Structure formats: structure tokens, C-alpha cells
Short mmCIF file of C-alpha atoms and ligand atoms in Angstrom, two decimals:
data_model
loop_
_atom_site.label_atom_id
_atom_site.label_comp_id
_atom_site.label_asym_id
_atom_site.label_seq_id
_atom_site.Cartn_x
_atom_site.Cartn_y
_atom_site.Cartn_z
CA UNK A 1 -0.13 -0.28 -0.19
CA UNK A 2 1.09 4.00 -0.60
CA UNK A 3 2.09 6.09 2.12
CA UNK A 4 0.39 8.82 0.00
CA UNK A 5 -0.87 10.07 -3.27
CA UNK A 6 -0.23 12.55 -5.27
CA UNK A 7 -2.72 13.55 -8.31
CA UNK A 8 -1.52 15.91 -11.49
CA UNK A 9 1.68 14.45 -12.82
CA UNK A 10 2.41 18.05 -14.19
CA UNK A 11 6.21 19.15 -14.09
CA UNK A 12 5.54 20.49 -10.13
CA UNK A 13 3.73 16.90 -9.39
CA UNK A 14 5.71 14.28 -11.28
CA UNK A 15 9.36 15.76 -9.22
CA UNK A 16 7.44 15.64 -6.35
CA UNK A 17 6.49 12.45 -6.83
CA UNK A 18 10.13 10.75 -8.12
CA UNK A 19 11.51 13.31 -4.45
CA UNK A 20 9.47 10.91 -2.51
CA UNK A 21 10.52 7.79 -3.84
CA UNK A 22 13.79 8.53 -3.68
CA UNK A 23 13.13 9.27 -0.18
CA UNK A 24 11.98 5.56 0.23
CA UNK A 25 7.81 6.44 0.87
CA UNK A 26 5.45 4.87 -1.72
CA UNK A 27 3.04 7.47 -4.02
CA UNK A 28 -0.50 6.60 -5.66
CA UNK A 29 0.08 8.61 -8.61
CA UNK A 30 -2.85 9.64 -10.59
CA UNK A 31 -3.17 12.21 -13.96
CA UNK A 32 -6.42 13.18 -15.75
CA UNK A 33 -4.04 12.02 -18.96
CA UNK A 34 -3.43 8.27 -18.97
CA UNK A 35 -0.77 8.71 -21.30
CA UNK A 36 1.27 11.16 -18.38
CA UNK A 37 1.04 8.55 -16.01
CA UNK A 38 2.38 6.11 -18.49
CA UNK A 39 5.17 8.20 -19.56
CA UNK A 40 6.03 9.15 -15.96
CA UNK A 41 6.37 5.58 -14.93
CA UNK A 42 8.13 4.52 -18.29
CA UNK A 43 10.71 7.15 -17.18
CA UNK A 44 10.97 6.54 -13.83
CA UNK A 45 13.67 3.53 -14.24
CA UNK A 46 14.17 2.00 -10.57
CA UNK A 47 12.04 4.33 -8.55
CA UNK A 48 8.90 2.90 -10.16
CA UNK A 49 9.28 0.15 -7.84
CA UNK A 50 7.68 2.79 -4.71
CA UNK A 51 4.99 4.30 -7.63
CA UNK A 52 1.68 3.39 -7.95
CA UNK A 53 -0.02 3.96 -11.38
CA UNK A 54 -3.88 5.21 -11.00
CA UNK A 55 -6.05 4.85 -13.44
CA UNK A 56 -8.77 6.61 -11.65
CA UNK A 57 -9.25 8.85 -8.00
CA UNK A 58 -11.11 5.43 -7.00
CA UNK A 59 -8.01 3.78 -7.09
CA UNK A 60 -5.90 5.72 -6.16
CA UNK A 61 -7.91 5.98 -2.93
CA UNK A 62 -7.94 2.59 -2.62
CA UNK A 63 -4.00 1.92 -3.32
CA UNK A 64 -3.29 4.45 0.23
CA UNK A 65 -2.92 3.40 3.57
CA UNK A 66 -5.76 4.68 5.70
CA UNK A 67 -5.78 7.61 7.07
CA UNK A 68 -4.51 8.77 4.15
CA UNK A 69 -2.74 12.03 2.55
CA UNK A 70 -3.08 13.07 -0.84
CA UNK A 71 -1.79 16.27 -2.36
CA UNK A 72 -3.11 18.04 -5.38
CA UNK A 73 -0.29 19.64 -7.80
CA UNK A 74 -3.05 20.72 -10.37
CA UNK A 75 -3.03 24.87 -11.43
CA UNK A 76 -4.36 27.33 -9.25
CA UNK A 77 -8.38 28.08 -9.37
CA UNK A 78 -11.11 25.94 -10.70
CA UNK A 79 -8.71 22.57 -11.17
CA UNK A 80 -8.14 22.32 -7.31
CA UNK A 81 -12.22 22.78 -6.41
CA UNK A 82 -12.31 20.26 -9.27
CA UNK A 83 -9.65 17.42 -7.67
CA UNK A 84 -11.08 18.38 -4.56
CA UNK A 85 -14.28 17.77 -5.15
CA UNK A 86 -13.33 14.50 -6.59
CA UNK A 87 -11.71 13.58 -4.03
CA UNK A 88 -13.70 14.58 -1.35
CA UNK A 89 -16.76 11.65 -2.93
CA UNK A 90 -14.20 8.68 -2.76
CA UNK A 91 -11.43 9.92 0.56
CA UNK A 92 -13.54 9.05 3.99
CA UNK A 93 -13.35 11.13 6.86
CA UNK A 94 -10.68 11.89 8.93
CA UNK A 95 -7.97 11.66 4.87
CA UNK A 96 -6.37 14.39 4.49
CA UNK A 97 -6.26 16.80 1.45
CA UNK A 98 -3.33 18.72 0.28
CA UNK A 99 -3.29 21.48 -2.43
CA UNK A 100 0.35 22.20 -2.95
CA UNK A 101 0.04 24.41 -6.27
CA UNK A 102 0.02 27.97 -6.06
CA UNK A 103 -3.02 28.75 -4.20
CA UNK A 104 -4.62 32.36 -3.72
CA UNK A 105 -4.67 31.85 0.76
CA UNK A 106 -8.09 32.97 0.37
CA UNK A 107 -9.08 30.05 -1.62
CA UNK A 108 -7.30 27.75 0.46
CA UNK A 109 -8.98 29.12 3.80
CA UNK A 110 -11.95 29.04 1.86
CA UNK A 111 -11.44 24.87 0.89
CA UNK A 112 -10.47 24.39 4.51
CA UNK A 113 -13.35 25.10 5.87
CA UNK A 114 -15.40 23.34 3.49
CA UNK A 115 -13.60 20.61 3.75
CA UNK A 116 -13.16 20.19 7.63
CA UNK A 117 -16.82 20.13 7.94
CA UNK A 118 -17.36 18.20 5.83
CA UNK A 119 -15.08 16.03 8.18
CA UNK A 120 -11.17 16.05 5.95
CA UNK A 121 -8.12 17.26 6.98
CA UNK A 122 -7.13 20.44 4.56
CA UNK A 123 -3.29 21.49 3.90
CA UNK A 124 -2.30 24.21 1.81
CA UNK A 125 1.69 24.63 0.72
CA UNK A 126 3.67 26.19 -0.94
CA UNK A 127 6.51 25.14 -2.31
CA UNK A 128 9.38 26.41 -3.92
CA UNK A 129 12.14 25.20 -6.03
CA UNK A 130 10.78 24.89 -9.74
CA UNK A 131 11.32 21.73 -11.47
CA UNK A 132 14.95 21.10 -9.81
CA UNK A 133 13.40 21.83 -6.87
CA UNK A 134 10.73 19.61 -6.61
CA UNK A 135 12.69 17.05 -7.88
CA UNK A 136 15.85 17.30 -5.58
CA UNK A 137 14.98 19.37 -2.96
CA UNK A 138 12.31 22.50 -2.36
CA UNK A 139 11.85 24.66 0.16
CA UNK A 140 7.78 24.14 1.66
CA UNK A 141 5.81 26.34 3.66
CA UNK A 142 2.80 24.82 5.56
CA UNK A 143 -0.82 25.92 6.37
CA UNK A 144 -3.15 24.61 7.79
CA UNK A 145 -3.70 22.65 11.81
CA UNK A 146 -0.94 21.36 13.72
CA UNK A 147 -1.92 17.64 13.86
CA UNK A 148 -2.86 17.15 9.94
CA UNK A 149 0.85 18.60 9.19
CA UNK A 150 2.20 16.72 12.09
CA UNK A 151 0.75 13.49 10.21
CA UNK A 152 2.69 14.45 7.06
CA UNK A 153 5.82 16.11 8.34
CA UNK A 154 8.29 12.82 7.86
CA UNK A 155 7.25 13.41 4.71
CA UNK A 156 7.57 16.93 3.99
CA UNK A 157 10.75 16.50 5.47
CA UNK A 158 12.79 14.59 3.73
CA UNK A 159 11.63 15.66 0.42
CA UNK A 160 12.62 19.18 1.36
CA UNK A 161 16.19 20.99 0.80
CA UNK A 162 18.59 20.59 3.74
CA UNK A 163 20.65 23.70 4.99
CA UNK A 164 23.13 23.33 7.53
CA UNK A 165 21.23 20.11 7.81
CA UNK A 166 18.24 21.54 9.44
CA UNK A 167 15.08 20.70 5.99
CA UNK A 168 13.78 23.89 5.04
CA UNK A 169 10.06 22.76 5.55
CA UNK A 170 7.65 23.73 7.82
CA UNK A 171 4.05 24.68 9.32
CA UNK A 172 4.29 27.90 9.78
CA UNK A 173 0.38 28.67 10.55
CA UNK A 174 -2.94 27.60 11.04
CA UNK A 175 -5.33 27.53 7.35
CA UNK A 176 -4.20 30.08 4.37
CA UNK A 177 -0.66 30.79 5.89
CA UNK A 178 1.82 28.63 4.46
CA UNK A 179 0.16 30.20 0.50
CA UNK A 180 0.84 33.94 1.76
CA UNK A 181 3.93 33.52 3.44
CA UNK A 182 4.75 31.50 -0.15
CA UNK A 183 2.65 34.19 -2.29
CA UNK A 184 5.21 37.06 -0.62
CA UNK A 185 7.75 35.14 -1.60
CA UNK A 186 7.51 34.90 -5.20
CA UNK A 187 6.65 38.73 -4.63
CA UNK A 188 10.16 39.10 -3.09
CA UNK A 189 10.82 36.52 -6.05
CA UNK A 190 9.78 39.45 -8.24
CA UNK A 191 11.39 42.31 -7.08
CA UNK A 192 14.42 40.31 -7.03
CA UNK A 193 14.80 39.36 -10.67
CA UNK A 194 13.25 43.00 -11.75
CA UNK A 195 15.77 44.54 -10.58
CA UNK A 196 18.51 42.70 -11.51
CA UNK A 197 16.68 43.17 -14.87
CA UNK A 198 17.35 47.21 -14.16
CA UNK A 199 21.01 46.69 -13.51
CA UNK A 200 22.11 44.29 -16.80
CA UNK A 201 19.40 47.11 -18.24
CA UNK A 202 22.60 49.64 -17.17
CA UNK A 203 25.35 48.37 -18.13
CA UNK A 204 23.64 46.89 -21.74
CA UNK A 205 21.90 50.30 -22.78
CA UNK A 206 24.80 52.28 -20.43
CA UNK A 207 27.47 50.10 -20.76
CA UNK A 208 27.03 48.96 -23.91
CA UNK A 209 28.54 45.40 -22.23
CA UNK A 210 28.35 42.56 -24.00
CA UNK A 211 25.58 39.60 -22.31
CA UNK A 212 29.41 37.10 -22.09
CA UNK A 213 31.32 40.17 -20.02
CA UNK A 214 28.32 41.02 -18.37
CA UNK A 215 27.98 37.47 -17.63
CA UNK A 216 31.64 37.66 -16.16
CA UNK A 217 30.35 39.99 -13.76
CA UNK A 218 27.57 38.44 -12.44
CA UNK A 219 29.49 35.25 -11.22
CA UNK A 220 31.24 37.13 -9.31
CA UNK A 221 29.07 39.15 -7.61
CA UNK A 222 27.71 35.51 -7.05
CA UNK A 223 30.92 34.87 -4.97
CA UNK A 224 30.19 38.22 -2.75
CA UNK A 225 27.19 39.41 -0.58
CA UNK A 226 24.84 39.31 -3.82
CA UNK A 227 25.23 35.55 -3.64
CA UNK A 228 22.36 33.50 -4.64
CA UNK A 229 20.42 31.19 -7.20
CA UNK A 230 18.86 34.68 -9.02
CA UNK A 231 22.10 35.78 -9.57
CA UNK A 232 24.01 32.80 -10.20
CA UNK A 233 21.15 32.14 -13.07
CA UNK A 234 22.00 35.36 -14.12
CA UNK A 235 25.27 34.53 -15.47
CA UNK A 236 24.00 31.32 -16.46
CA UNK A 237 21.46 32.93 -18.88
CA UNK A 238 23.41 35.33 -19.88
CA UNK A 239 26.57 32.95 -20.81
CA UNK A 240 24.30 30.77 -23.17
CA UNK A 241 24.15 30.75 -27.11
CA UNK A 242 21.39 30.03 -29.28
CA UNK A 243 22.73 26.46 -31.08
CA UNK A 244 20.73 27.09 -33.76
CA UNK A 245 22.30 31.18 -34.41
CA UNK A 246 25.20 30.99 -32.15
CA UNK A 247 23.99 34.72 -30.36
CA UNK A 248 23.73 35.48 -27.58
CA UNK A 249 20.70 33.95 -25.75
CA UNK A 250 19.14 37.82 -24.11
CA UNK A 251 19.88 38.46 -27.72
CA UNK A 252 16.75 35.77 -28.72
CA UNK A 253 14.50 35.97 -26.14
CA UNK A 254 11.91 38.54 -26.49
CA UNK A 255 11.02 41.18 -24.36
CA UNK A 256 7.62 40.14 -22.74
CA UNK A 257 7.20 38.85 -19.41
CA UNK A 258 4.66 36.30 -18.31
CA UNK A 259 3.05 36.05 -14.59
CA UNK A 260 0.11 33.49 -12.81
CA UNK A 261 -0.89 35.60 -10.28
CA UNK A 262 1.37 35.47 -7.83
CA UNK A 263 3.44 38.55 -7.99
CA UNK A 264 0.00 40.10 -8.76
CA UNK A 265 -1.86 38.86 -5.55
CA UNK A 266 1.33 40.06 -3.35
CA UNK A 267 0.68 43.16 -3.75
CA UNK A 268 -3.41 43.45 -3.87
CA UNK A 269 -3.15 41.47 -0.46
CA UNK A 270 0.18 44.25 0.90
CA UNK A 271 -2.53 46.86 -0.22
CA UNK A 272 -6.11 45.60 0.76
CA UNK A 273 -3.14 45.71 4.19
CA UNK A 274 -2.22 49.26 4.28
CA UNK A 275 1.82 48.16 3.53
CA UNK A 276 3.60 50.04 1.26
CA UNK A 277 5.30 47.10 -1.35
CA UNK A 278 6.38 49.53 -3.81
CA UNK A 279 9.28 47.80 -5.02
CA UNK A 280 7.15 44.11 -5.44
CA UNK A 281 4.08 46.35 -6.84
CA UNK A 282 6.72 48.09 -9.24
CA UNK A 283 8.14 44.64 -10.43
CA UNK A 284 4.66 43.40 -11.39
CA UNK A 285 3.81 46.59 -13.32
CA UNK A 286 6.76 46.05 -14.90
CA UNK A 287 6.54 42.76 -15.52
CA UNK A 288 2.55 43.52 -17.55
CA UNK A 289 3.97 46.96 -19.09
CA UNK A 290 7.09 44.08 -20.79
CA UNK A 291 3.57 41.79 -22.37
CA UNK A 292 2.22 45.29 -23.89
CA UNK A 293 4.46 45.17 -26.72
CA UNK A 294 2.54 46.70 -29.35
CA UNK A 295 2.05 49.69 -27.10
CA UNK A 296 5.04 50.63 -26.68
CA UNK A 297 6.44 49.58 -30.26
CA UNK A 298 3.78 52.58 -31.10
CA UNK A 299 5.25 53.98 -27.95
CA UNK A 300 8.75 53.76 -29.55
CA UNK A 301 7.68 54.98 -32.96
CA UNK A 302 5.39 57.32 -31.75
CA UNK A 303 8.11 59.28 -28.73
CA UNK A 304 11.37 58.53 -30.32
CA UNK A 305 14.38 57.91 -27.83
CA UNK A 306 14.33 59.88 -25.19
CA UNK A 307 16.55 63.12 -24.91
CA UNK A 308 18.75 61.43 -21.85
CA UNK A 309 21.41 63.10 -21.10
CA UNK A 310 25.41 61.32 -22.60
CA UNK A 311 26.54 62.30 -18.92
CA UNK A 312 28.41 59.26 -17.62
CA UNK A 313 27.63 59.87 -13.25
CA UNK A 314 28.65 56.52 -12.26
CA UNK A 315 31.81 57.15 -13.61
CA UNK A 316 33.81 54.53 -15.82
CA UNK A 317 33.08 50.44 -16.17
CA UNK A 318 34.90 48.95 -13.09
CA UNK A 319 33.76 51.27 -10.77
CA UNK A 320 30.29 51.35 -12.40
CA UNK A 321 29.50 47.16 -11.64
CA UNK A 322 31.01 48.14 -7.82
CA UNK A 323 28.02 51.34 -7.54
CA UNK A 324 25.29 48.13 -9.31
CA UNK A 325 26.61 45.90 -7.16
CA UNK A 326 25.62 47.94 -4.18
CA UNK A 327 23.01 49.46 -5.57
CA UNK A 328 21.10 46.20 -5.84
CA UNK A 329 22.33 45.18 -2.53
CA UNK A 330 19.89 48.03 -1.07
CA UNK A 331 17.27 47.70 -3.25
CA UNK A 332 17.33 44.09 -1.80
CA UNK A 333 16.93 45.25 1.16
CA UNK A 334 14.34 47.52 0.90
CA UNK A 335 12.00 44.59 -1.10
CA UNK A 336 12.16 42.33 1.32
CA UNK A 337 12.03 45.00 4.28
CA UNK A 338 8.74 45.56 2.26
CA UNK A 339 8.29 41.79 2.41
CA UNK A 340 8.42 41.12 5.87
CA UNK A 341 6.21 44.02 6.41
CA UNK A 342 2.75 42.48 4.36
CA UNK A 343 3.71 39.41 6.66
CA UNK A 344 3.85 40.73 9.68
CA UNK A 345 1.26 43.22 9.28
CA UNK A 346 -0.97 39.88 7.87
CA UNK A 347 -0.46 37.46 10.62
CA UNK A 348 -1.50 40.49 12.55
CA UNK A 349 -5.20 40.78 11.07
CA UNK A 350 -5.62 36.76 10.21
CA UNK A 351 -4.18 35.78 13.66
CA UNK A 352 -1.84 33.48 12.69
CA UNK A 353 2.00 34.25 14.44
CA UNK A 354 3.65 33.97 11.91
CA UNK A 355 7.59 31.93 12.74
CA UNK A 356 9.68 35.12 10.56
CA UNK A 357 12.89 33.98 11.99
CA UNK A 358 11.02 29.90 10.85
CA UNK A 359 10.22 31.26 6.76
CA UNK A 360 14.06 33.30 6.52
CA UNK A 361 15.45 29.97 7.75
CA UNK A 362 13.20 27.99 5.34
CA UNK A 363 13.83 30.06 2.34
CA UNK A 364 17.92 30.14 3.07
CA UNK A 365 17.85 26.44 0.36
CA UNK A 366 15.36 24.99 -2.02
CA UNK A 367 13.39 27.42 -2.75
CA UNK A 368 14.07 30.87 -5.63
CA UNK A 369 15.22 33.86 -3.09
CA UNK A 370 17.62 31.49 -1.80
CA UNK A 371 20.41 33.57 -0.75
CA UNK A 372 23.65 34.46 2.13
CA UNK A 373 20.72 37.32 2.53
CA UNK A 374 18.08 35.18 3.82
CA UNK A 375 20.96 33.44 6.33
CA UNK A 376 21.12 37.72 7.48
CA UNK A 377 17.78 38.02 7.69
CA UNK A 378 17.09 34.64 10.03
CA UNK A 379 20.06 35.39 11.92
CA UNK A 380 18.61 39.04 12.44
CA UNK A 381 15.26 37.29 13.56
CA UNK A 382 16.62 35.14 16.03
CA UNK A 383 18.30 37.76 17.27
CA UNK A 384 15.75 40.30 17.66
CA UNK A 385 12.77 37.42 17.61
CA UNK A 386 10.11 40.87 16.13
CA UNK A 387 11.32 43.33 14.14
CA UNK A 388 9.07 46.89 12.86
CA UNK A 389 11.27 46.80 9.82
CA UNK A 390 13.84 44.76 8.01
CA UNK A 391 15.96 48.04 7.49
CA UNK A 392 16.06 49.58 10.79
CA UNK A 393 18.03 46.30 12.24
CA UNK A 394 21.83 45.55 11.74
CA UNK A 395 23.77 44.11 9.52
CA UNK A 396 20.76 45.99 7.32
CA UNK A 397 20.89 49.15 8.77
CA UNK A 398 24.69 49.49 8.28
CA UNK A 399 24.40 47.92 4.82
CA UNK A 400 22.02 50.12 3.71
CA UNK A 401 23.86 53.33 5.31
CA UNK A 402 27.04 51.93 3.11
CA UNK A 403 25.14 51.33 -0.09
CA UNK A 404 22.72 54.01 0.76
CA UNK A 405 24.78 56.68 -1.86
CA UNK A 406 25.39 54.45 -4.82
CA UNK A 407 21.69 53.00 -5.07
CA UNK A 408 20.45 57.34 -5.48
CA UNK A 409 23.18 57.21 -8.34
CA UNK A 410 22.49 54.19 -10.00
CA UNK A 411 19.29 55.45 -10.16
CA UNK A 412 20.20 58.75 -11.33
CA UNK A 413 22.25 57.39 -13.79
CA UNK A 414 19.77 55.69 -15.39
CA UNK A 415 17.29 58.49 -15.34
CA UNK A 416 19.81 60.89 -16.85
CA UNK A 417 20.24 58.08 -19.79
CA UNK A 418 16.26 56.91 -19.72
CA UNK A 419 16.95 53.70 -18.63
CA UNK A 420 13.84 52.78 -17.11
CA UNK A 421 14.07 51.26 -13.25
CA UNK A 422 11.24 51.06 -12.03
CA UNK A 423 11.08 48.70 -8.82
CA UNK A 424 15.52 50.41 -8.10
CA UNK A 425 13.67 54.33 -7.75
CA UNK A 426 11.33 52.50 -5.93
CA UNK A 427 13.10 50.99 -3.50
CA UNK A 428 15.45 54.57 -3.22
CA UNK A 429 12.02 56.43 -2.73
CA UNK A 430 11.05 54.12 -0.14
CA UNK A 431 14.56 54.19 2.09
CA UNK A 432 14.04 58.31 1.68
CA UNK A 433 10.23 58.26 2.66
CA UNK A 434 11.35 55.69 5.59
CA UNK A 435 14.36 58.70 7.04
CA UNK A 436 11.79 61.21 6.68
CA UNK A 437 11.37 62.43 10.16
CA UNK A 438 8.88 64.74 8.32
CA UNK A 439 6.78 64.01 5.12
CA UNK A 440 4.67 65.76 2.81
CA UNK A 441 1.57 64.82 4.18
CA UNK A 442 0.69 67.70 5.73
CA UNK A 443 -0.39 69.25 2.70
CA UNK A 444 -2.39 66.03 2.04
CA UNK A 445 -4.13 66.57 5.26
CA UNK A 446 -4.86 70.07 4.09
CA UNK A 447 -6.42 69.22 0.62
CA UNK A 448 -8.68 66.90 2.11
CA UNK A 449 -9.83 69.14 4.87
CA UNK A 450 -10.62 71.68 2.47
CA UNK A 451 -12.26 69.48 -0.08
CA UNK A 452 -13.77 66.92 2.36
CA UNK A 453 -13.53 68.64 5.56
CA UNK A 454 -11.54 65.45 6.84
CA UNK A 455 -9.82 67.09 9.66
CA UNK A 456 -6.21 67.05 10.66
CA UNK A 457 -3.87 66.52 13.93
CA UNK A 458 -2.10 69.28 14.50
CA UNK A 459 1.52 70.00 15.61
CA UNK A 460 0.93 71.69 18.16
CA UNK A 461 -1.49 70.38 20.18
CA UNK A 462 -2.70 67.41 20.82
CA UNK A 463 -6.84 66.29 19.34
CA UNK A 464 -7.33 64.40 16.30
CA UNK A 465 -9.89 67.13 14.31
CA UNK A 466 -9.57 70.13 13.66
CA UNK A 467 -10.31 72.07 10.33
CA UNK A 468 -8.16 74.70 7.86
CA UNK A 469 -9.61 78.89 7.87
CA UNK A 470 -10.68 77.65 4.48
CA UNK A 471 -13.81 75.91 6.05
CA UNK A 472 -17.23 77.04 5.37
CA UNK A 473 -18.22 80.65 6.43
CA UNK A 474 -14.08 80.72 7.77
CA UNK A 475 -13.39 82.36 4.52
CA UNK A 476 -11.34 80.01 2.72
P1 NAP B 1 2.02 21.33 -15.34
O1 NAP B 1 3.16 21.25 -15.76
O2 NAP B 1 1.08 22.56 -16.31
O3 NAP B 1 1.14 20.80 -14.76
C1 NAP B 1 -0.86 21.00 -14.57
C2 NAP B 1 -0.64 19.15 -14.10
O4 NAP B 1 -2.43 19.65 -13.73
C3 NAP B 1 -0.82 18.18 -15.25
O5 NAP B 1 -0.81 17.23 -14.38
C4 NAP B 1 -2.52 18.76 -15.50
O6 NAP B 1 -2.91 17.36 -16.27
C5 NAP B 1 -3.22 18.46 -14.51
N1 NAP B 1 -4.47 18.98 -13.97
C6 NAP B 1 -4.84 21.10 -15.25
N2 NAP B 1 -5.95 20.72 -14.61
C7 NAP B 1 -6.17 20.02 -13.68
C8 NAP B 1 -8.18 19.81 -13.87
N3 NAP B 1 -8.88 20.39 -14.08
N4 NAP B 1 -8.24 18.51 -13.13
C9 NAP B 1 -7.12 17.43 -13.01
N5 NAP B 1 -6.17 17.65 -13.08
C10 NAP B 1 -6.20 19.27 -14.65
O7 NAP B 1 2.25 22.63 -14.00
P2 NAP B 1 3.22 22.97 -12.80
O8 NAP B 1 3.90 23.56 -12.56
O9 NAP B 1 3.56 21.17 -12.51
O10 NAP B 1 2.33 23.42 -12.06
C11 NAP B 1 1.72 22.98 -11.27
C12 NAP B 1 1.06 23.63 -9.43
O11 NAP B 1 2.29 24.38 -9.11
C13 NAP B 1 0.19 25.08 -10.12
O12 NAP B 1 -0.64 25.80 -8.79
C14 NAP B 1 1.75 26.09 -9.89
O13 NAP B 1 1.52 27.28 -10.01
C15 NAP B 1 2.42 25.25 -8.91
N6 NAP B 1 3.94 25.73 -9.13
C16 NAP B 1 4.75 25.57 -9.93
C17 NAP B 1 5.64 25.67 -10.44
C18 NAP B 1 7.19 25.67 -11.53
O14 NAP B 1 8.06 25.87 -11.46
N7 NAP B 1 6.25 25.09 -12.43
C19 NAP B 1 6.69 26.33 -9.24
C20 NAP B 1 5.71 26.06 -7.75
C21 NAP B 1 4.83 25.86 -7.96
P3 NAP B 1 -3.66 16.96 -17.41
O15 NAP B 1 -1.59 16.56 -17.50
O16 NAP B 1 -4.28 16.33 -18.02
O17 NAP B 1 -3.66 18.17 -18.28
#
């Protein structure tokens, strides 16, 4: 009999099933399109001894030892509802449904309630690491009842990535908490990727650097404080050449970025919580604008090239490379500060009590944003417990003070040369606002009171409902 079931043998599901089998678990597998199950079994080699191919959900359920855990690895949305409903018809009370796709956490909350009422246990788990992570060790963020998680923890911990021999798998809270944390992980991932792409833009368009030379720069950075999976693969993407034409791959790939929803959800949830996540929002918007290629082509034709100044505020190429590295680090600190701030507010609003140190620890390996930087964040949480904003604690405050001038110079240089850097400039604006003891919101309050009698607080008196002399009848 199988220890666990898995529905959906796509890229992620197939690799998770192989990973489980590789770690000694017997897995019953089912896929809607039967031929994929056959192809999966054919390719499984020796691992097929621990894989039980099933032709129907009924067969799958019958193949698992009760109480049964069943993982669904299908696209978010209607497919999860269809599969969960079809499974509910076959499973017995006490069985455990696990949605391991990238679900919207609100849907996970709804499904958890729905299926718990019907006698099942339900977990929503975020799995990060892409195809390779799923096969050899992803980062796993689980949400749901502690008892439900405890039932599958040995399997999940055994397949997860490891950092310092610690599995990168944890229950982070109840119901939708795991999918929420995965959503914010992806929002941060969008911001990281966009800022790297912006730095690439400055090197390409500001310094006319060839992809192979840029690959060497990113490769070198990967030996320093920016060491991370995304910097590592950026170097590899830039170094690759197209086998058909011999040209650099980055010159062949069309500049329209795709997105499947998690980045957008992270920006929506940040807005909903009233937390500024401007770097993440800028990254989501940049992807959306990239996808509107026809509009950009029309814009390029109608508006022509910008009258950028030819000034070179970053200096020669070598000094510019050092400044770009530090600017990227500063932008990264702002993006992570925002992502953790969104999770902190969500944790309060939803009563999740999210374990931020644990979240940083399970992001150190397996997931797409894994980096040495996350080890710094994990240590900061271990030392401080609660943190208001990552930018304000060490070592990040000191790093920012060191790199702030470089971020400013890079944004200024890009603006002067008409190279768009929306995420880096959002990071700089966030940093500048965060260090402003007095912002310009006094004028906003004056405007609000003028047109809507919304009232304001004064700097010189207590109370929160003062009005200006423009109020009706006061001569405004
Ligand atoms: P995929 O390769 O497109 O595979 C989708 C799987 O879902 C296929 O097995 C498909 O079956 C099945 N499916 C689709 N609609 C279904 C339905 N209505 N009923 C039953 N089965 C259905 O997708 P994937 O990349 O593995 O992604 C799966 C989930 O993991 C998604 O939520 C995704 O966002 C998430 N995720 C993906 C990655 C990644 O890097 N790819 C990383 C983390 C998380 P058929 O063969 O019959 O079409």
C-alpha cells in the first residue's frame, strides 16, 4: 500500500512524486490524462518500484493506507476545486487533502473550512524551487492544523531542501498561512528579478556591455554579498548562446515577461493591508508593461528616443560595476523589508502568529530566492524576535548606509540616460521616505480637509479633528 497519493503529474507533481519515492516513500499517482501517467512510469526507472500508477481517483484512494494523505499538484483555481470535490467523493472522513500548488490563500481558507466541515483534514502548502527543487529538495511552507501537518511532516521534511542539515520545510500557521507566505515569497522573487534586470539594463544600454562580459560580472557578484540562486542563474542565462544562430540567448529572447498571478496577489494583499510594497508593485507593473509589446512599439515610434543626457555619473565601467553591485544590495534590502512587513501585518490581521525566523530559515535553500542574505535575515530574527522593519536593524541598517549613495547614483544615472529602473527607484524612494522625520503628508491633509472637511491633527496641540480656515464660512 502507498504512504501518500499525488494527483497531477505535471512538471511539479511528477518531480515531487519521484522525490518522495527517492526518499523511501511509496506514492500512488494519478493524472487526468492517462498517457502522461504511462510516460511518467516509463521514465521513472528503478523508482517505479515505489510508485503505484492509478487510472482513476477511486483506484488512487484504494491504493493508499488510511488515514490517507493526498497531494493535489494542479493549477490554482477551478482545477483545485474540481479535484478536491472529486477526491472528497472517494476519500473517507479523517483523510487529508493537501493543495501543494500556488493557490490564492483566500481560496485555501475557504477550502479548509469547507472540507474540515465535511470531516476531512486540509493543508495548503507552498512549494518553491521549480522543477529541480521539486525533484531534489524544495522549500515547503505549510498552512493548516498542526495535527494535520504532523501527519505528513516526516514525508515533507524528507523531500525538502536542507540548509545546515535542517530541512527547509515548516508549518508557518493555520489554513491559508502557507499559501500566503508562498505568495509573498513570489512577490519578493518578482522584485529581486526585476532589480537584477534593471542592473542588466544599465550595463547593456548605459555601458554597451556584451552579454558574456555581463555574465562574468554576475558570476563575480555571486561570490560576494549578493550570492544567490537568482544571481547565479542570471550569469548562466547571460553566458548562454543560441544553438541555432550562435547569438547570445538574451538577444534572442523576446522582451515580454509572463506571470501567473502570485506576484500580482502579493501586491494586491499588500494594498489590502495598507502596507507599502512599492518595489514588489513596481516589479509586477514592469512585467505587465513588458507584456504590452505592441503598445511599447507604438510608443517607441510615436515618442522617439528620450533626450537623455550623455553624462556618466557612475564613472568608468569598473567603478560603475562596484556601484551597481551595492545599489542592487540596497534595493534588495528594501524589497525584503517590504515583503516581511506585509507578512507581519497579515499575521496580525489574520491572527497567524507567523514565525518569521523560521520563514527566513526555510527560504535559505530550495526556493528561488535562496541566498546568503536570507541567512542574515534568519539571524536578525533569531536575535531580535520581533522586527518592525528590516531596514532599521543590523546588519541591514549599516549595509544601507554603506550602499545608499550607490543606489542613488545608479538611479540618477539611469534617469539621466532614460533607462527605466522602476523597482530600484521605488526602493530608493521608500528608503528616502523611511528616513524622513517630516514628510509632505501635511499638505495632503490640508487638501483633504479643504475639499472634504476630513480634519487633521496639529503639530502643536493634542486632538485629531482640527479644520483649516478654508472651512465654509471661515473665508476659505
Ligand atoms: P503543469 O506542468 O502545467 O501541470 C499541471 C497538472 O495539472 C497536469 O498534470 C494536468 O493534467 C493537471 N490538471 C490541470 N487541470 C486539471 C484539472 N482541471 N483536473 C485535474 N488535473 C488537472 O503545472 P506545474 O508547473 O506542475 O504547476 C502545478 C502547480 O504548482 C501550479 O499551482 C503552479 O502554480 C505550482 N508551482 C509551479 C512551479 C513551477 O516552477 N512550475 C513552482 C511552484 C509551484 P493533464 O496532464 O491532464 O493536463
